[in-house]
Coordinates of N, CA and C in Angstrom, one line a residue:
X1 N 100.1 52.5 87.2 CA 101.2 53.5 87.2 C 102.1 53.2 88.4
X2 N 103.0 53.3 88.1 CA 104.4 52.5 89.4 C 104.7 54.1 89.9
X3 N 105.1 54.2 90.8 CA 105.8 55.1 92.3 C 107.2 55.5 92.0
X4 N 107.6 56.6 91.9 CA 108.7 56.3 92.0 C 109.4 56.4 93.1
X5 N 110.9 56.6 93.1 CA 111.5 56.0 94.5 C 110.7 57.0 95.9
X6 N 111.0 58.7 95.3 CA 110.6 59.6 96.0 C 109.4 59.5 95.9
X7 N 108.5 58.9 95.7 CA 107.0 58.9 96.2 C 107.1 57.9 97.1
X8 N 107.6 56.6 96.9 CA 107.6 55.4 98.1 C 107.9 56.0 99.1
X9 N 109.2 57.0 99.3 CA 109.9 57.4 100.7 C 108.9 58.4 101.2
X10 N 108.2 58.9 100.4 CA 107.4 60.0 100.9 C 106.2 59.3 101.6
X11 N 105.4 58.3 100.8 CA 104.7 57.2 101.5 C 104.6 56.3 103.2
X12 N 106.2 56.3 102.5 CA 106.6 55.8 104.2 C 106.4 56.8 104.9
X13 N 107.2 57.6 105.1 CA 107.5 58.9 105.9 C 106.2 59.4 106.5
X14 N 104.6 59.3 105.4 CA 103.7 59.8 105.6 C 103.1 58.6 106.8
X15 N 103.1 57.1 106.5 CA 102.9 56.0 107.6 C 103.5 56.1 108.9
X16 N 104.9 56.5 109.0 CA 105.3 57.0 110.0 C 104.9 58.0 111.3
X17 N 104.4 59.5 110.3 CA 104.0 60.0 111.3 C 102.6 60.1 111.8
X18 N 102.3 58.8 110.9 CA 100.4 58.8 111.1 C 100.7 57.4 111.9
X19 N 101.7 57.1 112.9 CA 101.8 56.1 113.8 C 101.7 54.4 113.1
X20 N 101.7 54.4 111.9 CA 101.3 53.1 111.2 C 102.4 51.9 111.6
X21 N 102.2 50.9 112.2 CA 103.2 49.7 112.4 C 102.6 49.0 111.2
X22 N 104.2 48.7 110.5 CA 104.1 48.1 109.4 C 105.0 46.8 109.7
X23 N 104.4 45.5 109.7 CA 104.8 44.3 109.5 C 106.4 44.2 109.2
X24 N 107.4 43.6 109.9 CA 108.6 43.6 109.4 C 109.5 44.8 109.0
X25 N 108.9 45.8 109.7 CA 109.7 47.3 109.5 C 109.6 48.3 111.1
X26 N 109.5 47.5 112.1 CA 109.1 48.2 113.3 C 110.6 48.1 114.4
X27 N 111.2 48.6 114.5 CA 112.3 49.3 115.8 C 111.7 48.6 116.7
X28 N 112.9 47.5 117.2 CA 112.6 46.5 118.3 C 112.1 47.6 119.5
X29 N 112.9 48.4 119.3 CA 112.5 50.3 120.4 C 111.2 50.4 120.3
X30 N 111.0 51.1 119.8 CA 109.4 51.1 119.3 C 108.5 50.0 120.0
X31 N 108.8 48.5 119.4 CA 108.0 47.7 119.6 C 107.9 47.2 121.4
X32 N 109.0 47.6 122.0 CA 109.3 46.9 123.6 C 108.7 48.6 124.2
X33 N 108.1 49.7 123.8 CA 107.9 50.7 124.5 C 106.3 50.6 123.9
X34 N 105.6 50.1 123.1 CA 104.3 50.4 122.9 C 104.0 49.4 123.4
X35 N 104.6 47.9 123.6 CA 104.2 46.9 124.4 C 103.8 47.1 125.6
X36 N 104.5 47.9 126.7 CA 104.4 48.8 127.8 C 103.3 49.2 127.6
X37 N 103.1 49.7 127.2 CA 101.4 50.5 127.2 C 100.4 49.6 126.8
X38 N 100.2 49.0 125.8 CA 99.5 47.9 125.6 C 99.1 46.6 126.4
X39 N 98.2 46.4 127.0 CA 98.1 45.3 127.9 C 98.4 44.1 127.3
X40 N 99.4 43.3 127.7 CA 99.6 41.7 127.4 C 100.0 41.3 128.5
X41 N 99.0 40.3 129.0 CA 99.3 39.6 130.0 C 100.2 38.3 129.6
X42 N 100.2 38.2 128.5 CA 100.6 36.4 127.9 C 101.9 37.1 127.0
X43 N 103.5 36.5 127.4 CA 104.5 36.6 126.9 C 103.8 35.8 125.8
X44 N 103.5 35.0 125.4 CA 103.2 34.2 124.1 C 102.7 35.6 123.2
X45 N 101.8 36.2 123.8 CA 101.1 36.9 121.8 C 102.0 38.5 122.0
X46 N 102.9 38.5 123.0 CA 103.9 39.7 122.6 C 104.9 39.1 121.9
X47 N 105.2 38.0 121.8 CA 106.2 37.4 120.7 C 105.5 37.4 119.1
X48 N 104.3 36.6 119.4 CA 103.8 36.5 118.3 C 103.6 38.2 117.8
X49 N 103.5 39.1 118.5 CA 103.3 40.5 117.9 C 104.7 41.2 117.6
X50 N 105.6 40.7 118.1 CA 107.4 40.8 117.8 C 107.8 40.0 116.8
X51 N 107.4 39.0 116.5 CA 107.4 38.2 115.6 C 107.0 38.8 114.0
X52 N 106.1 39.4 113.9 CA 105.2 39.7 113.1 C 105.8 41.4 112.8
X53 N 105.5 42.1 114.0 CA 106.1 43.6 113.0 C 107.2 43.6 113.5
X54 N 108.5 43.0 113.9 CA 109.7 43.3 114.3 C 110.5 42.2 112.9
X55 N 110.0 41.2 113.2 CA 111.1 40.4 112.4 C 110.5 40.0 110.9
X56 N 109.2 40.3 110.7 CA 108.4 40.2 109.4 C 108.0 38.8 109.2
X57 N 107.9 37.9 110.0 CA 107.1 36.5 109.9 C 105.9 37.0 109.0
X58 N 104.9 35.5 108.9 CA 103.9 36.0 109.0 C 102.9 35.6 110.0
X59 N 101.8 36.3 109.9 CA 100.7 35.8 110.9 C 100.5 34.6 111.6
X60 N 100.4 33.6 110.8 CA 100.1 32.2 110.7 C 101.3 31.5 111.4
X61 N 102.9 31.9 110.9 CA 103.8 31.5 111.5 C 104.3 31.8 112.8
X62 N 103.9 33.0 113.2 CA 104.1 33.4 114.7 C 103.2 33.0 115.4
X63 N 102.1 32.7 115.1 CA 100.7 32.4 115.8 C 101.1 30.8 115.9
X64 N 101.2 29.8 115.3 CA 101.6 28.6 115.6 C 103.2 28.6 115.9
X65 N 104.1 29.4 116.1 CA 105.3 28.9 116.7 C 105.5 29.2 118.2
X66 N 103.7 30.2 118.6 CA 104.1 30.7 120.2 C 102.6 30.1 120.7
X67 N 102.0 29.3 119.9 CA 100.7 28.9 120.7 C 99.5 30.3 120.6
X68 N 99.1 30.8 119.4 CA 98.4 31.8 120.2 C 97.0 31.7 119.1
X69 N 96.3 32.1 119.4 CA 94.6 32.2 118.3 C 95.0 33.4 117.4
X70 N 94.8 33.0 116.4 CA 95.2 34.2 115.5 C 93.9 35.4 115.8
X71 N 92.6 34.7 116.2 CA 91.6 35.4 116.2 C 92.1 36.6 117.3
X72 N 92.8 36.0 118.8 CA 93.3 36.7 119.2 C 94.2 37.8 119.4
X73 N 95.1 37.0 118.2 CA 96.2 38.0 117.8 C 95.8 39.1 117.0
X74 N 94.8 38.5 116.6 CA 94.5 40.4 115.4 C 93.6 41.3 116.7
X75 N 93.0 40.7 117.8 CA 92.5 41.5 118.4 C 93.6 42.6 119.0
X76 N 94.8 41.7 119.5 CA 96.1 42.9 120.0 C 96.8 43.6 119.1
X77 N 96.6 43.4 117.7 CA 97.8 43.7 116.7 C 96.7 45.2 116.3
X78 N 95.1 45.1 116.2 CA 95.0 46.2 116.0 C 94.9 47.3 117.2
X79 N 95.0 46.8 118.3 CA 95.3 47.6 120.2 C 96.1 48.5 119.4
X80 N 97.3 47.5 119.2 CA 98.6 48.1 119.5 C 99.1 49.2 118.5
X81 N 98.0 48.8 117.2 CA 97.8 50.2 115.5 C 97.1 51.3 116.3
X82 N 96.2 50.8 117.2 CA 95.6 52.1 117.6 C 96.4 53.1 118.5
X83 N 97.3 52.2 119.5 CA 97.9 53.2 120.5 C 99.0 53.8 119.6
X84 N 99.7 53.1 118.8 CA 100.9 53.6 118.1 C 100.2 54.7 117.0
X85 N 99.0 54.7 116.4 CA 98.2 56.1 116.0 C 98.2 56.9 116.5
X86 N 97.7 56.8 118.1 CA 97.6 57.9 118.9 C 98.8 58.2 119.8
X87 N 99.7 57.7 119.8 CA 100.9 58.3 120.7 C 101.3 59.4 119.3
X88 N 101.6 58.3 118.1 CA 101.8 59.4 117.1 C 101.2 60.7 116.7
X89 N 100.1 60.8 117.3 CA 99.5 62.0 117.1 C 99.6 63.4 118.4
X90 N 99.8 62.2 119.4 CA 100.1 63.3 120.6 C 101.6 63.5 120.5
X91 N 102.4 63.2 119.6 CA 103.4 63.9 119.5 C 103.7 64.4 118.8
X92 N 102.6 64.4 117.9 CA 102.3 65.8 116.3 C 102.1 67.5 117.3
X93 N 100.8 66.5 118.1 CA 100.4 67.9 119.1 C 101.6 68.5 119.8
X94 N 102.2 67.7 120.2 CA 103.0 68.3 121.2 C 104.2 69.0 120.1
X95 N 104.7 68.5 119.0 CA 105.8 69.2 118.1 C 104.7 70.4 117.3
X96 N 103.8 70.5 117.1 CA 103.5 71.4 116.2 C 103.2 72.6 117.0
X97 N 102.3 72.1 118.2 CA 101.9 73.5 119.2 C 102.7 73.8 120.4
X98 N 104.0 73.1 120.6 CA 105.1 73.9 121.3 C 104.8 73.3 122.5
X99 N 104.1 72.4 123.2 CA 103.1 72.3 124.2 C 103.6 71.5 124.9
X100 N 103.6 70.9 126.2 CA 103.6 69.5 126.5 C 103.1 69.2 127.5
X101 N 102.1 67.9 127.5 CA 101.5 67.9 129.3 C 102.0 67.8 130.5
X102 N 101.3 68.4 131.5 CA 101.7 68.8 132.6 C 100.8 68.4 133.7
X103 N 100.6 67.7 134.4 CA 98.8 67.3 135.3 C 97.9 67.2 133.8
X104 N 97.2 68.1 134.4 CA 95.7 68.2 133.1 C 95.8 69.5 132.4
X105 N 96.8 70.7 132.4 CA 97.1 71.4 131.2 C 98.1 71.3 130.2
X106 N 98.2 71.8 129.3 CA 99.0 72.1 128.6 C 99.8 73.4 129.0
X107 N 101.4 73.1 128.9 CA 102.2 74.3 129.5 C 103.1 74.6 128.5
X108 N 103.5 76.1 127.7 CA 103.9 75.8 126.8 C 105.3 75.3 127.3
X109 N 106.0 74.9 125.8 CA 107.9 74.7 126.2 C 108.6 76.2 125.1
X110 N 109.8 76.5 125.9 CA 110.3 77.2 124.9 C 110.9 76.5 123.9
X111 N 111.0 76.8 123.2 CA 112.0 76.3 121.7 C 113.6 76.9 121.4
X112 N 114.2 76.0 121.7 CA 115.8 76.2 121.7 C 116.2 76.4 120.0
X113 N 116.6 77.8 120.0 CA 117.1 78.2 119.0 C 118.6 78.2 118.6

């Protein structure tokens, strides 16, 4: 049974706020601010990881055009699923419960009406 359009957009929409980097669909933005957080000491497998969810290569071709172990590369590529999961979720927290961190509490924010 095929999707129709408004099920696909709603699909995405749902990968979105559940932090999902999808291959060839990721905001160079996105991708140069989760890199920051993500440890890469080797400009080589941030390319190959820019390569891959920024410009939609594939695996194989980013991995041999920057030198890197693919075995490697999937070790950063699922880092970087996991932190972009979890930023996305601490910013569900922070939109749904009004909240935002402060030191070690939560302080609420008002809401501009």
């Amino acid at each position: 049974m095929s999707r129709t359009h408004e099920e696909n957009d709603l699909s995405a929409m749902s990968k979105i706020t559940q932090g999902e980097l999808t291959p060839g669909e990721v905001d160079i933005r996105l991708f140069r601010l989760l890199s920051t957080v993500c440890v890469m000491h080797s400009p080589s497998i941030r390319q190959s990881l820019e390569d891959v969810l920024v410009h939609g290569k594939s695996r194989s071709e980013a991995c041999e055009a920057n030198g890197v172990a693919q075995s490697y590369f999937s070790v950063k590529y699922r880092h970087m699923q996991m932190v972009s999961r979890t930023v996305a979720r601490i910013c569900a927290l922070i939109y749904e419960e009004g909240h935002t961190m402060t030191g070690s509490s939560l302080t609420h924010i008002e809401t501009r009406k």
